[in-house]
Amino acid sequence: MEISIRNICCIGAGYVGGPTMAVIADRCPNILVNVVDVNKERIDLWNSSNLDNLPIYEPGLDEIIKRCRDKNLFFSNDVEKFISSADMIFISVNTPTKKKGIGAGKASDLKWVEASARQVAAFATGHTIVVEKSTLPVRTAEVIKEILLSKKDFSDQENDSSTFDVLSNPEFLAEGTAIHDLENPDRVLIGGEDKDAIKALTNIYKNWVSPKKILETNIWSSELAKLTANAFLAQRVSSINSIGALCEATGADVREVAKAIGFDSRIGSKFLDAGPGFGGSCFKKDILNLVYLSEYFGLKEVADFWNSVVTFNTWHQHRISRLITKKLFGTLSGKKIVVLGFAFKSNTNDTRESAAIQICKNLIEEGAALFIHDPKVNHQQISRDLNLKPFSFIEKNEKEKIKNHGGYWDTISSTKNAFKDADAILVLTEWSEYKNIDWANASSQMRKPSWLFDSRSVIDPTKLENTDINFWRIGDGLKI
Ligand SMILES: NC(=O)c1ccc[n+]([C@@H]2O[C@H](COP(=O)([O-])OP(=O)(O)OC[C@H]3O[C@@H](n4cnc5c(N)ncnc54)[C@H](O)[C@@H]3O)[C@@H](O)[C@H]2O)c1
């Protein structure tokens, strides 16, 4: 039986739910798309008339919102209402690592997924296709199904005729290029059992994705494929960062090594940029989830293998802050360091698990005064991440004390005139505007000996040639 989808509800208006639904609404003008979330502030921002205030920054997102919002794309806190009118419901809620209880520190916390499934069970009407968009451990679909089917046991309505299908449709977008990735996906993966439900979802994607790129698998393969994709990507980052450390020790250059291996078609050239370590909300949590699953199924060696990718990443972040301290004579007390970039990558305002968090915490702990710039991350977010108020928000009488001891931070809104008396500049996010800094001018303002630490390889070393700035960049051993 052909199922035609006319009304979609997406639970979760975050980095995945918001952009994904915006693109579906844009490409399927005949489908009504309602994105719901319990977070009122987030929904208000999605509805704000000033598109600069959208809660998520992604290049191209604002234009789609302008085209579709209040036409066939709506954002609301009324979760119940839009669940009940939907033919298809995407669950796109957060699945962070569990903080306590069984599997703490590794397993995914499914409490938000379970709550969503319970809401769907309670309010859905007629036949509803429930789509797992969140990244979930293998066999979560079974949990969702069980909750949906148990509806019959507690429903007040005697003749409750609601029925459900569950599909897995993990999202592979990368933040910073989310709109491009959603509009031109490498593939769309749909896992499920019911052919009609799979077809209904396939038909939505077929509005803009070639059928050749729409892969059907069983539901468990689909769930595991998402975890595996992120584990492989993160492992690649840790691999090249490990070689970067070796390059620094031996006199090789990681960019040359990456280029040489990237020409090998079995390896490929993408995702071989050394950096300060992977961040973002997904890589670490998805690998830890894989570790947990492997342990659960008695595969200790598999668990150890993947765990090493995460432990290496943490070591690598500490390596960078240790290296900076060492170059600045072993103490950062009272030294001014300008930090360029705080988001976990460029073109996003997301700071979750950003390498900048650990590195900045370490530098503050060593007594540095950090002046942090990021074009898209505000001081409130940095303050939450560092768990520390910015200097300008500290009580007047406390300020003098803190200034004497060092170990504080503040934001700067522009890089212009930011380098006066700075001992060092540290690039942590590859925002393109950092490529155009006038280094001769920066050098003239800095305290000597001055340093530039480029953890992203965005600065062209030839632009520093006529300056007094000492230069370190990731994986560059050529100067030893
Ligand atoms: N961020 C990425 O790049 C990315 C990429 C692919 C997959 N994923 C996966 O997608 C999922 C969502 O990630 P995200 O980054 O969008 O998370 P997010 O934290 O940005 O958004 C999740 C939203 O869900 C809302 N929510 C939670 N429970 C709810 C409920 N019961 N009812 C209504 N709203 C509820 C939260 O308020 C939040 O706004 C995760 O499983 C993640 O692993 C993320």
PDB file of C-alpha atoms and ligand atoms in Angstrom, residues 11-16 37-39 42 92-95 112 115-116 119 134-135 171 173 175 226 281-282 285 352, ligand 1:
ATOM      1  CA  ILE A  11      10.964  16.186  17.759  1.00  0.00           C
ATOM      2  CA  GLY A  12      14.137  18.143  18.519  1.00  0.00           C
ATOM      3  CA  ALA A  13      14.996  21.521  16.975  1.00  0.00           C
ATOM      4  CA  GLY A  14      18.771  21.186  17.378  1.00  0.00           C
ATOM      5  CA  TYR A  15      21.766  21.077  15.055  1.00  0.00           C
ATOM      6  CA  VAL A  16      20.270  18.102  13.195  1.00  0.00           C
ATOM      7  CA  ASP A  37      11.098  21.187  21.000  1.00  0.00           C
ATOM      8  CA  VAL A  38      10.645  21.448  24.758  1.00  0.00           C
ATOM      9  CA  ASN A  39      13.202  24.246  24.846  1.00  0.00           C
ATOM     10  CA  ARG A  42      15.417  27.699  21.202  1.00  0.00           C
ATOM     11  CA  SER A  92      16.044  14.041  16.488  1.00  0.00           C
ATOM     12  CA  VAL A  93      16.755  14.565  20.153  1.00  0.00           C
ATOM     13  CA  ASN A  94      20.099  14.615  21.949  1.00  0.00           C
ATOM     14  CA  THR A  95      21.749  11.297  22.900  1.00  0.00           C
ATOM     15  CA  TRP A 112      15.318  11.859  25.744  1.00  0.00           C
ATOM     16  CA  ALA A 115      10.588  10.370  26.487  1.00  0.00           C
ATOM     17  CA  SER A 116       9.989  11.180  22.809  1.00  0.00           C
ATOM     18  CA  GLN A 119       5.056  11.202  23.752  1.00  0.00           C
ATOM     19  CA  SER A 134      19.222  10.657  16.390  1.00  0.00           C
ATOM     20  CA  THR A 135      22.358   8.515  16.494  1.00  0.00           C
ATOM     21  CA  GLU A 171      22.052  11.735   9.681  1.00  0.00           C
ATOM     22  CA  LEU A 173      25.709  15.893   7.899  1.00  0.00           C
ATOM     23  CA  GLU A 175      28.342  20.871  11.055  1.00  0.00           C
ATOM     24  CA  LYS A 226      26.227   5.568  11.722  1.00  0.00           C
ATOM     25  CA  SER A 281      29.035  16.538  20.000  1.00  0.00           C
ATOM     26  CA  CYS A 282      29.283  13.248  18.117  1.00  0.00           C
ATOM     27  CA  LYS A 285      30.205  10.006  22.344  1.00  0.00           C
ATOM     28  CA  ARG A 352      30.453  20.972  22.209  1.00  0.00           C
TER      29      ARG A 352
HETATM   30  N1  LIG B   1      25.246  17.625  15.600  1.00  0.00           N
HETATM   31  C1  LIG B   1      25.649  16.863  14.583  1.00  0.00           C
HETATM   32  O1  LIG B   1      26.518  17.218  13.793  1.00  0.00           O
HETATM   33  C2  LIG B   1      25.001  15.523  14.347  1.00  0.00           C
HETATM   34  C3  LIG B   1      25.201  14.884  13.124  1.00  0.00           C
HETATM   35  C4  LIG B   1      24.576  13.663  12.921  1.00  0.00           C
HETATM   36  C5  LIG B   1      23.818  13.096  13.927  1.00  0.00           C
HETATM   37  N2  LIG B   1      23.670  13.721  15.121  1.00  0.00           N
HETATM   38  C6  LIG B   1      22.820  13.093  16.137  1.00  0.00           C
HETATM   39  O2  LIG B   1      21.538  13.728  16.085  1.00  0.00           O
HETATM   40  C7  LIG B   1      20.963  13.793  17.410  1.00  0.00           C
HETATM   41  C8  LIG B   1      20.618  15.225  17.752  1.00  0.00           C
HETATM   42  O3  LIG B   1      21.826  15.970  17.781  1.00  0.00           O
HETATM   43  P1  LIG B   1      21.817  17.556  17.840  1.00  0.00           P
HETATM   44  O4  LIG B   1      23.236  17.983  17.679  1.00  0.00           O
HETATM   45  O5  LIG B   1      20.777  18.085  16.933  1.00  0.00           O
HETATM   46  O6  LIG B   1      21.329  17.767  19.370  1.00  0.00           O
HETATM   47  P2  LIG B   1      20.844  19.121  20.038  1.00  0.00           P
HETATM   48  O7  LIG B   1      21.162  18.993  21.482  1.00  0.00           O
HETATM   49  O8  LIG B   1      21.356  20.294  19.275  1.00  0.00           O
HETATM   50  O9  LIG B   1      19.248  19.114  19.846  1.00  0.00           O
HETATM   51  C9  LIG B   1      18.390  18.206  20.460  1.00  0.00           C
HETATM   52  C10 LIG B   1      17.106  18.933  20.822  1.00  0.00           C
HETATM   53  O10 LIG B   1      16.137  17.972  21.274  1.00  0.00           O
HETATM   54  C11 LIG B   1      15.313  18.597  22.251  1.00  0.00           C
HETATM   55  N3  LIG B   1      14.603  17.579  23.020  1.00  0.00           N
HETATM   56  C12 LIG B   1      15.116  16.638  23.839  1.00  0.00           C
HETATM   57  N4  LIG B   1      14.136  15.864  24.321  1.00  0.00           N
HETATM   58  C13 LIG B   1      12.971  16.317  23.811  1.00  0.00           C
HETATM   59  C14 LIG B   1      11.605  15.908  23.942  1.00  0.00           C
HETATM   60  N5  LIG B   1      11.267  14.853  24.666  1.00  0.00           N
HETATM   61  N6  LIG B   1      10.663  16.612  23.272  1.00  0.00           N
HETATM   62  C15 LIG B   1      10.997  17.676  22.509  1.00  0.00           C
HETATM   63  N7  LIG B   1      12.279  18.096  22.344  1.00  0.00           N
HETATM   64  C16 LIG B   1      13.257  17.417  22.977  1.00  0.00           C
HETATM   65  C17 LIG B   1      16.306  19.406  23.068  1.00  0.00           C
HETATM   66  O11 LIG B   1      15.651  20.430  23.785  1.00  0.00           O
HETATM   67  C18 LIG B   1      17.261  19.929  21.969  1.00  0.00           C
HETATM   68  O12 LIG B   1      16.891  21.230  21.528  1.00  0.00           O
HETATM   69  C19 LIG B   1      21.987  13.157  18.345  1.00  0.00           C
HETATM   70  O13 LIG B   1      21.669  11.797  18.500  1.00  0.00           O
HETATM   71  C20 LIG B   1      23.285  13.267  17.567  1.00  0.00           C
HETATM   72  O14 LIG B   1      24.201  12.259  17.906  1.00  0.00           O
HETATM   73  C21 LIG B   1      24.226  14.941  15.343  1.00  0.00           C
END
